[in-house]
Amino acid sequence: MPSLKDLRNRIASVKATQKITKAMQMVAAAKLRRAQTAAEAARPFAERMEKVLTGIAGGFSGSKPPLLGGTGSDSVQLLIVCTAERGLCGAFNSSIARLARDKAMDLQAEGKTVKILCVGRKGYDLLKRQFGAQIIEVIELRGVRQLGFGNADEIGRKIIDLFEKGEFDVATLFFSRFRSVIAQIPTALQVIPAELPGEGGNGHVHYETEPEPDELLSVLLPRNISVQVFRALLENAASEQGARMSAMDSATRNAGEMIKKQTLKYNRTRQAMITKELIEIISGAEAL
């Protein structure tokens, strides 16, 4: 049985942990509002970019650019796994890594070659044991205080450079789409070749453009990759804070439950010791 001192130390330790988790919950709540606003503001731009590309591609009569039509093969697949730089956010990082892991295993079972580009340290930590040889690079954003389009554009240019060098045929982006504080949806989005919604179908506007569509696509397709990466980073930022807020709230409540149990155990142990001492005193007095 632990001594009273041990129980007091344990209660004090849990209380200190509870203060930390409560503070982290409040910080995440403060960051969530800004991150959610940024993620929601990026969605219409990314969706409109897809619609414009769909309209231009629908009226394109020549052979499609490689970023849109692909290389004609899908034997080498690049998985771009976007996760957080830090933990303590529940299943946020592991759910993205699990989706990418399942995709990689399915591709390998089909005889495809898989390469992985990790954006965020946690994705690398979760995948390196099983897919360490397939990870070609890790891009860390730990020092970035405010995500901007420049950060996404740098990643987008790196992806395009790899594609132009013939390093892969198909690129898929993995991130977590923010729905609410308690719901983040792991998402896989193919960015090369671009999967455009309803391309060439009914209900989409076909544009008459100046300059010609091939010139526009040569500019818009690389920009679309950066836009989709930027959207993924913003969605991840909001999802991370929402997941951390929920996880820290659960940790704070669990710490409160543990404090109650340990306090009850401390009081019972203290009462038992006092009762034992009283019995010893009374027995000793009667013996005299």
Short mmCIF file of N, CA and C in Angstrom, two decimals, residues 173-262:
data_model
loop_
_atom_site.label_atom_id
_atom_site.label_comp_id
_atom_site.label_asym_id
_atom_site.label_seq_id
_atom_site.Cartn_x
_atom_site.Cartn_y
_atom_site.Cartn_z
N LEU A 173 -2.15 13.45 -52.93
CA LEU A 173 -1.96 14.29 -51.75
C LEU A 173 -2.84 13.76 -50.62
N PHE A 174 -2.23 13.57 -49.44
CA PHE A 174 -2.95 13.08 -48.27
C PHE A 174 -2.97 14.16 -47.19
N PHE A 175 -4.16 14.46 -46.71
CA PHE A 175 -4.33 15.45 -45.65
C PHE A 175 -5.63 15.17 -44.92
N SER A 176 -5.96 15.99 -43.92
CA SER A 176 -7.18 15.81 -43.15
C SER A 176 -8.07 17.04 -43.36
N ARG A 177 -9.25 16.80 -43.93
CA ARG A 177 -10.18 17.90 -44.19
C ARG A 177 -10.95 18.23 -42.91
N PHE A 178 -10.99 19.52 -42.58
CA PHE A 178 -11.63 19.96 -41.33
C PHE A 178 -13.14 20.03 -41.51
N ARG A 179 -13.86 19.35 -40.64
CA ARG A 179 -15.32 19.46 -40.62
C ARG A 179 -15.79 20.15 -39.35
N SER A 180 -15.30 19.72 -38.20
CA SER A 180 -15.65 20.34 -36.93
C SER A 180 -14.56 20.00 -35.92
N VAL A 181 -14.74 20.47 -34.69
CA VAL A 181 -13.74 20.22 -33.65
C VAL A 181 -13.57 18.74 -33.39
N ILE A 182 -14.65 17.98 -33.51
CA ILE A 182 -14.59 16.55 -33.20
C ILE A 182 -14.58 15.68 -34.45
N ALA A 183 -14.55 16.29 -35.63
CA ALA A 183 -14.58 15.50 -36.87
C ALA A 183 -13.60 16.06 -37.88
N GLN A 184 -12.57 15.27 -38.17
CA GLN A 184 -11.61 15.59 -39.22
C GLN A 184 -11.54 14.39 -40.16
N ILE A 185 -11.63 14.63 -41.45
CA ILE A 185 -11.79 13.56 -42.42
C ILE A 185 -10.48 13.34 -43.19
N PRO A 186 -9.79 12.22 -42.99
CA PRO A 186 -8.59 11.92 -43.80
C PRO A 186 -8.97 11.83 -45.27
N THR A 187 -8.23 12.53 -46.12
CA THR A 187 -8.59 12.68 -47.52
C THR A 187 -7.39 12.39 -48.41
N ALA A 188 -7.65 11.73 -49.54
CA ALA A 188 -6.64 11.49 -50.57
C ALA A 188 -7.09 12.20 -51.84
N LEU A 189 -6.24 13.05 -52.38
CA LEU A 189 -6.57 13.84 -53.58
C LEU A 189 -5.47 13.68 -54.61
N GLN A 190 -5.81 13.17 -55.78
CA GLN A 190 -4.83 13.03 -56.86
C GLN A 190 -4.61 14.39 -57.52
N VAL A 191 -3.35 14.82 -57.57
CA VAL A 191 -3.03 16.13 -58.14
C VAL A 191 -2.29 16.03 -59.47
N ILE A 192 -1.60 14.91 -59.72
CA ILE A 192 -0.94 14.67 -61.01
C ILE A 192 -1.20 13.22 -61.42
N PRO A 193 -1.82 13.01 -62.60
CA PRO A 193 -2.50 14.01 -63.43
C PRO A 193 -3.73 14.55 -62.71
N ALA A 194 -4.07 15.79 -62.98
CA ALA A 194 -5.16 16.45 -62.26
C ALA A 194 -6.48 15.74 -62.51
N GLU A 195 -7.18 15.43 -61.42
CA GLU A 195 -8.52 14.86 -61.54
C GLU A 195 -9.52 16.00 -61.43
N LEU A 196 -10.09 16.39 -62.57
CA LEU A 196 -11.02 17.52 -62.60
C LEU A 196 -12.44 17.01 -62.53
N PRO A 197 -13.30 17.67 -61.74
CA PRO A 197 -14.68 17.18 -61.56
C PRO A 197 -15.49 17.31 -62.84
N GLY A 198 -15.98 16.20 -63.35
CA GLY A 198 -16.85 16.22 -64.52
C GLY A 198 -16.21 16.77 -65.76
N GLU A 199 -14.92 16.49 -65.94
CA GLU A 199 -14.22 17.05 -67.10
C GLU A 199 -14.89 16.62 -68.39
N GLY A 200 -15.21 17.64 -69.21
CA GLY A 200 -15.82 17.38 -70.50
C GLY A 200 -17.28 17.01 -70.43
N GLY A 201 -17.86 16.98 -69.20
CA GLY A 201 -19.26 16.59 -69.07
C GLY A 201 -20.19 17.77 -69.21
N ASN A 202 -21.49 17.48 -69.02
CA ASN A 202 -22.50 18.53 -69.13
C ASN A 202 -22.52 19.37 -67.87
N GLY A 203 -23.00 20.59 -68.00
CA GLY A 203 -23.14 21.47 -66.85
C GLY A 203 -21.91 22.30 -66.57
N HIS A 204 -20.84 22.19 -67.37
CA HIS A 204 -19.64 22.98 -67.16
C HIS A 204 -19.46 23.94 -68.33
N VAL A 205 -18.98 25.12 -67.98
CA VAL A 205 -18.78 26.16 -69.00
C VAL A 205 -17.49 25.89 -69.75
N HIS A 206 -17.56 25.97 -71.08
CA HIS A 206 -16.36 25.87 -71.90
C HIS A 206 -16.00 27.28 -72.36
N TYR A 207 -14.78 27.68 -72.07
CA TYR A 207 -14.36 29.06 -72.29
C TYR A 207 -13.71 29.22 -73.66
N GLU A 208 -13.94 30.36 -74.24
CA GLU A 208 -13.14 30.81 -75.38
C GLU A 208 -12.09 31.75 -74.83
N THR A 209 -10.85 31.38 -74.97
CA THR A 209 -9.79 32.07 -74.24
C THR A 209 -8.81 32.75 -75.18
N GLU A 210 -8.19 33.75 -74.63
CA GLU A 210 -7.07 34.44 -75.28
C GLU A 210 -6.03 34.72 -74.20
N PRO A 211 -4.85 34.14 -74.24
CA PRO A 211 -4.28 33.31 -75.31
C PRO A 211 -4.92 31.92 -75.39
N GLU A 212 -4.31 31.06 -76.19
CA GLU A 212 -4.85 29.73 -76.47
C GLU A 212 -4.86 28.87 -75.20
N PRO A 213 -5.75 27.86 -75.15
CA PRO A 213 -5.85 27.00 -73.96
C PRO A 213 -4.54 26.36 -73.53
N ASP A 214 -3.69 25.96 -74.52
CA ASP A 214 -2.45 25.29 -74.12
C ASP A 214 -1.54 26.23 -73.35
N GLU A 215 -1.55 27.52 -73.72
CA GLU A 215 -0.74 28.49 -72.99
C GLU A 215 -1.29 28.72 -71.59
N LEU A 216 -2.62 28.80 -71.49
CA LEU A 216 -3.22 28.99 -70.18
C LEU A 216 -2.97 27.79 -69.27
N LEU A 217 -3.12 26.60 -69.83
CA LEU A 217 -2.93 25.39 -69.02
C LEU A 217 -1.49 25.26 -68.54
N SER A 218 -0.54 25.72 -69.35
CA SER A 218 0.87 25.64 -68.95
C SER A 218 1.14 26.50 -67.71
N VAL A 219 0.29 27.52 -67.50
CA VAL A 219 0.44 28.38 -66.32
C VAL A 219 -0.45 27.91 -65.18
N LEU A 220 -1.70 27.55 -65.50
CA LEU A 220 -2.68 27.23 -64.46
C LEU A 220 -2.45 25.87 -63.82
N LEU A 221 -2.00 24.88 -64.60
CA LEU A 221 -1.82 23.54 -64.02
C LEU A 221 -0.75 23.51 -62.92
N PRO A 222 0.44 24.11 -63.13
CA PRO A 222 1.39 24.16 -62.01
C PRO A 222 0.85 24.97 -60.83
N ARG A 223 0.13 26.06 -61.13
CA ARG A 223 -0.44 26.86 -60.05
C ARG A 223 -1.49 26.06 -59.28
N ASN A 224 -2.23 25.23 -59.99
CA ASN A 224 -3.26 24.42 -59.33
C ASN A 224 -2.65 23.47 -58.31
N ILE A 225 -1.48 22.92 -58.62
CA ILE A 225 -0.82 22.02 -57.66
C ILE A 225 -0.47 22.78 -56.38
N SER A 226 0.09 23.98 -56.52
CA SER A 226 0.41 24.78 -55.34
C SER A 226 -0.84 25.16 -54.57
N VAL A 227 -1.92 25.47 -55.29
CA VAL A 227 -3.18 25.82 -54.64
C VAL A 227 -3.72 24.65 -53.84
N GLN A 228 -3.69 23.46 -54.41
CA GLN A 228 -4.19 22.28 -53.70
C GLN A 228 -3.32 21.94 -52.49
N VAL A 229 -2.01 22.12 -52.62
CA VAL A 229 -1.11 21.90 -51.47
C VAL A 229 -1.40 22.93 -50.38
N PHE A 230 -1.61 24.18 -50.79
CA PHE A 230 -1.92 25.24 -49.81
C PHE A 230 -3.23 24.93 -49.09
N ARG A 231 -4.21 24.50 -49.84
CA ARG A 231 -5.49 24.13 -49.23
C ARG A 231 -5.30 22.99 -48.24
N ALA A 232 -4.49 21.98 -48.62
CA ALA A 232 -4.26 20.85 -47.73
C ALA A 232 -3.57 21.30 -46.44
N LEU A 233 -2.60 22.20 -46.55
CA LEU A 233 -1.89 22.68 -45.36
C LEU A 233 -2.82 23.45 -44.44
N LEU A 234 -3.70 24.27 -45.02
CA LEU A 234 -4.64 25.04 -44.20
C LEU A 234 -5.68 24.13 -43.56
N GLU A 235 -6.17 23.15 -44.31
CA GLU A 235 -7.12 22.19 -43.74
C GLU A 235 -6.45 21.42 -42.60
N ASN A 236 -5.19 21.04 -42.80
CA ASN A 236 -4.46 20.33 -41.75
C ASN A 236 -4.29 21.19 -40.51
N ALA A 237 -3.98 22.47 -40.71
CA ALA A 237 -3.76 23.36 -39.56
C ALA A 237 -5.03 23.47 -38.72
N ALA A 238 -6.19 23.62 -39.38
CA ALA A 238 -7.44 23.69 -38.63
C ALA A 238 -7.77 22.35 -37.97
N SER A 239 -7.56 21.26 -38.71
CA SER A 239 -7.85 19.93 -38.16
C SER A 239 -6.96 19.62 -36.96
N GLU A 240 -5.69 20.02 -37.06
CA GLU A 240 -4.76 19.76 -35.95
C GLU A 240 -5.20 20.46 -34.68
N GLN A 241 -5.57 21.74 -34.79
CA GLN A 241 -5.99 22.48 -33.60
C GLN A 241 -7.30 21.95 -33.04
N GLY A 242 -8.22 21.58 -33.94
CA GLY A 242 -9.46 20.99 -33.46
C GLY A 242 -9.23 19.66 -32.75
N ALA A 243 -8.36 18.82 -33.32
CA ALA A 243 -8.05 17.54 -32.70
C ALA A 243 -7.32 17.73 -31.37
N ARG A 244 -6.40 18.70 -31.33
CA ARG A 244 -5.67 18.95 -30.08
C ARG A 244 -6.61 19.48 -29.00
N MET A 245 -7.51 20.37 -29.40
CA MET A 245 -8.46 20.90 -28.43
C MET A 245 -9.32 19.79 -27.84
N SER A 246 -9.80 18.89 -28.68
CA SER A 246 -10.63 17.78 -28.21
C SER A 246 -9.81 16.82 -27.34
N ALA A 247 -8.58 16.52 -27.77
CA ALA A 247 -7.74 15.59 -27.01
C ALA A 247 -7.36 16.16 -25.64
N MET A 248 -7.03 17.44 -25.60
CA MET A 248 -6.65 18.06 -24.32
C MET A 248 -7.84 18.20 -23.39
N ASP A 249 -9.04 18.41 -23.95
CA ASP A 249 -10.25 18.45 -23.12
C ASP A 249 -10.48 17.09 -22.48
N SER A 250 -10.31 16.02 -23.25
CA SER A 250 -10.46 14.67 -22.70
C SER A 250 -9.39 14.39 -21.64
N ALA A 251 -8.15 14.83 -21.92
CA ALA A 251 -7.07 14.61 -20.95
C ALA A 251 -7.33 15.37 -19.65
N THR A 252 -7.86 16.59 -19.76
CA THR A 252 -8.16 17.38 -18.56
C THR A 252 -9.24 16.71 -17.73
N ARG A 253 -10.29 16.21 -18.39
CA ARG A 253 -11.37 15.53 -17.65
C ARG A 253 -10.87 14.23 -17.04
N ASN A 254 -10.02 13.50 -17.76
CA ASN A 254 -9.46 12.25 -17.19
C ASN A 254 -8.58 12.55 -15.99
N ALA A 255 -7.83 13.65 -16.05
CA ALA A 255 -7.00 14.03 -14.90
C ALA A 255 -7.88 14.37 -13.70
N GLY A 256 -9.00 15.04 -13.94
CA GLY A 256 -9.93 15.34 -12.84
C GLY A 256 -10.48 14.08 -12.20
N GLU A 257 -10.83 13.09 -13.03
CA GLU A 257 -11.31 11.82 -12.48
C GLU A 257 -10.24 11.13 -11.66
N MET A 258 -9.00 11.17 -12.16
CA MET A 258 -7.90 10.53 -11.42
C MET A 258 -7.64 11.24 -10.10
N ILE A 259 -7.74 12.56 -10.09
CA ILE A 259 -7.53 13.32 -8.85
C ILE A 259 -8.59 12.93 -7.81
N LYS A 260 -9.84 12.79 -8.26
CA LYS A 260 -10.91 12.40 -7.34
C LYS A 260 -10.64 11.03 -6.75
N LYS A 261 -10.23 10.07 -7.57
CA LYS A 261 -9.97 8.71 -7.10
C LYS A 261 -8.80 8.69 -6.13
N GLN A 262 -7.72 9.42 -6.48
CA GLN A 262 -6.54 9.42 -5.61
C GLN A 262 -6.82 10.15 -4.30
#
